[in-house]
XYZ file of C-alpha atoms in Angstrom:
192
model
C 10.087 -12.012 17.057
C 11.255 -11.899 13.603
C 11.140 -8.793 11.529
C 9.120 -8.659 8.647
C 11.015 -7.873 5.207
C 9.787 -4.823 3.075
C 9.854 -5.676 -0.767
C 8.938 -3.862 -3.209
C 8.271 -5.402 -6.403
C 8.625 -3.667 -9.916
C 6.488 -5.653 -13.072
C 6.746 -4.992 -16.350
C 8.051 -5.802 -19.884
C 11.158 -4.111 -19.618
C 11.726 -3.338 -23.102
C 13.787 -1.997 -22.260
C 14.241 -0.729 -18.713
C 15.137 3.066 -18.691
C 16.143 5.941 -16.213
C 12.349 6.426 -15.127
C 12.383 2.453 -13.935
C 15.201 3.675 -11.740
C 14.237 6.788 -10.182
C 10.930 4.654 -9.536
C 12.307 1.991 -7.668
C 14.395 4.755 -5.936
C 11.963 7.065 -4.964
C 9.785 4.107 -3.718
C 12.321 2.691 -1.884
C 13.468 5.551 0.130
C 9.490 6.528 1.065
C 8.722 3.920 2.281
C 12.066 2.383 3.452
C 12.124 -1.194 1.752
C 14.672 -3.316 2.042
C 15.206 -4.277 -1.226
C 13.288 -3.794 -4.463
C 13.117 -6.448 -7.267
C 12.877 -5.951 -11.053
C 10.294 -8.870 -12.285
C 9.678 -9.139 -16.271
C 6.794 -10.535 -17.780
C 6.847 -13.585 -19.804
C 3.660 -12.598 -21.423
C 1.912 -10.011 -19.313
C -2.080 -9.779 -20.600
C -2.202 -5.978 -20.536
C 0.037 -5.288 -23.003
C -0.717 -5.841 -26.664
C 2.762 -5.108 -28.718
C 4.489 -7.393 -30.655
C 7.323 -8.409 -29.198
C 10.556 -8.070 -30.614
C 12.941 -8.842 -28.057
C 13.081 -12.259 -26.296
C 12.497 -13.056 -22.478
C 16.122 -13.713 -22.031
C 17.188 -10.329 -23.425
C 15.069 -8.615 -21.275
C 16.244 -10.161 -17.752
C 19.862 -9.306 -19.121
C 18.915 -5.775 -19.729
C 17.321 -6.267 -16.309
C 20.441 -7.215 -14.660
C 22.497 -4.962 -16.268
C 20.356 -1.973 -14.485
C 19.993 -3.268 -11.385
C 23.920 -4.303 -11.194
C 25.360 -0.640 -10.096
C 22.570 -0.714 -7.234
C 22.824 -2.692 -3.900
C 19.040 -3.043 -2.838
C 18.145 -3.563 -6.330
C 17.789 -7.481 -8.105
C 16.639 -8.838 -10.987
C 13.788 -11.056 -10.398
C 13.031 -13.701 -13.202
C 10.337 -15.503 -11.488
C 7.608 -14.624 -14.293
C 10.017 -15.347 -16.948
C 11.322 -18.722 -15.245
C 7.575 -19.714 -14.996
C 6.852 -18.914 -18.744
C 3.052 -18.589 -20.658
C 0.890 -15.702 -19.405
C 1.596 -13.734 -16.318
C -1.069 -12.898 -13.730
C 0.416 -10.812 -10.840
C -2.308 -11.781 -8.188
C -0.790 -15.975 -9.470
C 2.586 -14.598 -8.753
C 2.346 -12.819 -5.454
C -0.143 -15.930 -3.827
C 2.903 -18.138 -4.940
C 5.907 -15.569 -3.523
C 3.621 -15.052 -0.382
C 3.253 -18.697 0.303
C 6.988 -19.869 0.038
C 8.149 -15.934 1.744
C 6.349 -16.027 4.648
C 8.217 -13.021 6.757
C 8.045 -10.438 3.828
C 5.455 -7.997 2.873
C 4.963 -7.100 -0.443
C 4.687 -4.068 -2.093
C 3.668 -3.592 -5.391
C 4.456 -0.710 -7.159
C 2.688 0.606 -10.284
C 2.659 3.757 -12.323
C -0.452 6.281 -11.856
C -1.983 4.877 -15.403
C -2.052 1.519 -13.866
C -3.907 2.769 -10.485
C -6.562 4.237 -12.717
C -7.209 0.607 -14.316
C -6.895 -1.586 -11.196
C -10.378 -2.799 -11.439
C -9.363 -4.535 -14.490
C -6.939 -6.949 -12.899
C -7.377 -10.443 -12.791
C -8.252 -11.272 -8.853
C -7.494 -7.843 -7.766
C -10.165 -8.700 -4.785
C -7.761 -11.189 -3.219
C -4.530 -9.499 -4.400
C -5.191 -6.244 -3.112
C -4.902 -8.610 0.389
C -1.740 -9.942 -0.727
C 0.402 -7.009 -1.158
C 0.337 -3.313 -0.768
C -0.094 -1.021 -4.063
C 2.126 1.693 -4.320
C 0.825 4.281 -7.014
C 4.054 6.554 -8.050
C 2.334 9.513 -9.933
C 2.837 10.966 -13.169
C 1.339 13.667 -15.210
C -1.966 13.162 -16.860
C -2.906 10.375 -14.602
C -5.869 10.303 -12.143
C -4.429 8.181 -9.791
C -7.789 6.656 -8.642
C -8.971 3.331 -7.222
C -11.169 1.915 -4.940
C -8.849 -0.151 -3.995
C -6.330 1.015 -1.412
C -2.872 2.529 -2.851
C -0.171 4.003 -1.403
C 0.816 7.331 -2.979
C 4.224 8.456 -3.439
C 5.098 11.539 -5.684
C 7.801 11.483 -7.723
C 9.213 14.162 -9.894
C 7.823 13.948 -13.607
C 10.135 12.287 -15.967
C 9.453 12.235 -19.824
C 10.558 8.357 -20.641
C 8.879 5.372 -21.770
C 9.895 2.034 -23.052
C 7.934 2.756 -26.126
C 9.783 6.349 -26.823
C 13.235 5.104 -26.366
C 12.230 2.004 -29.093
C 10.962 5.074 -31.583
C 14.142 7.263 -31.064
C 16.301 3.737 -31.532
C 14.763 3.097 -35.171
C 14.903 6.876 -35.890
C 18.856 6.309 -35.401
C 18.499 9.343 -32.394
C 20.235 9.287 -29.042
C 19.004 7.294 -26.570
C 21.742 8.206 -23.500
C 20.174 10.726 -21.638
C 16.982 7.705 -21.095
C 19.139 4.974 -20.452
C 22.231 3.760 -18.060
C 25.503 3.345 -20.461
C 25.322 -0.170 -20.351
C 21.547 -0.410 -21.752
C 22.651 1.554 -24.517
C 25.688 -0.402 -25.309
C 23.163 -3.534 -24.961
C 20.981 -2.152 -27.398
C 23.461 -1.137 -29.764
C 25.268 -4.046 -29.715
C 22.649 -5.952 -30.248
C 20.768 -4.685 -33.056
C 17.975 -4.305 -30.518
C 14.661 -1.659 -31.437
C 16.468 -1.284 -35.652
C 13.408 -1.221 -37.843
């Protein structure tokens, strides 16, 4: 009989993937012992309401420049590739249809667990794939739905702080692999 794959899939804007995305996947991965674990940006995702200043493309590149140093670790532009507004239960029925011997995992940070009822179809997606809820402070981590808990040790990084300390002109390289930094410097990327 064929074995069934363990993937874990990490969504989100990326923007831009940081240290905590890492030690996510990471801490995920060796829990529950998936076989690989794939970074998937949004095109547009609905939840999040910030302009956006950096394009798709820059975002899979940053993307692929963090997942690079890691073996069990890919970029996944599916979202991106598909374009317009992304709907994770539209994207798992689609990946669970065409990957037939893989189970899914879908990992989320403890604010998202406590706003699961939200999501758009999360009757039939919480069918599709397994949740994975990685804790942080100040969240509840609550659902009626059912999510696997894994603890992780708190880290004090967000997408959103690393843009502030960019346009403040501060160091950003205790956040973010070398390479993300050199990306973002480069490129102009987060200057007000």
């Amino acid at each position: 009989m064929r074995r069934i794959k363990k993937v874990g899939i990490l969504g989100g804007t990326f923007n831009p993937p940081h240290n905590g995305h890492i030690k996510m996947a990471q801490t995920v991965m060796e829990a529950l012992k998936l076989d690989e674990v794939r970074f998937m940006p949004n095109a547009i995702a609905p939840h999040k309401h910030v302009q956006e200043d950096v394009s798709a493309d820059m975002r899979l590149r940053m993307v692929e420049l963090i997942c690079w140093p890691y073996e069990r670790f890919f970029p996944f532009n599916y979202e991106i590739r598909k374009g317009g507004l992304s709907y994770t239960y539209d994207t798992m029925k689609d990946l669970s249809e065409s990957e037939h011997f893989t189970h899914f995992y879908f990992i989320i940070g403890g604010d998202m667990i406590d706003t699961l009822e939200t999501w758009h179809e999360i009757d039939a997606l919480s069918e599709l794939v397994t949740f994975v809820g990685v804790m942080r402070p100040g969240t509840k981590g609550l659902s009626k739905y059912p999510v696997e808990i894994v603890e992780m040790e708190p880290m004090d990084i967000s997408s959103t702080m690393i843009r502030e300390k960019v346009a403040r002109g501060e160091s950003i390289s205790h956040l973010v692999p070398l390479a993300i930094e050199q990306i973002i410097r480069e490129e102009g990327l987060y200057d007000v």
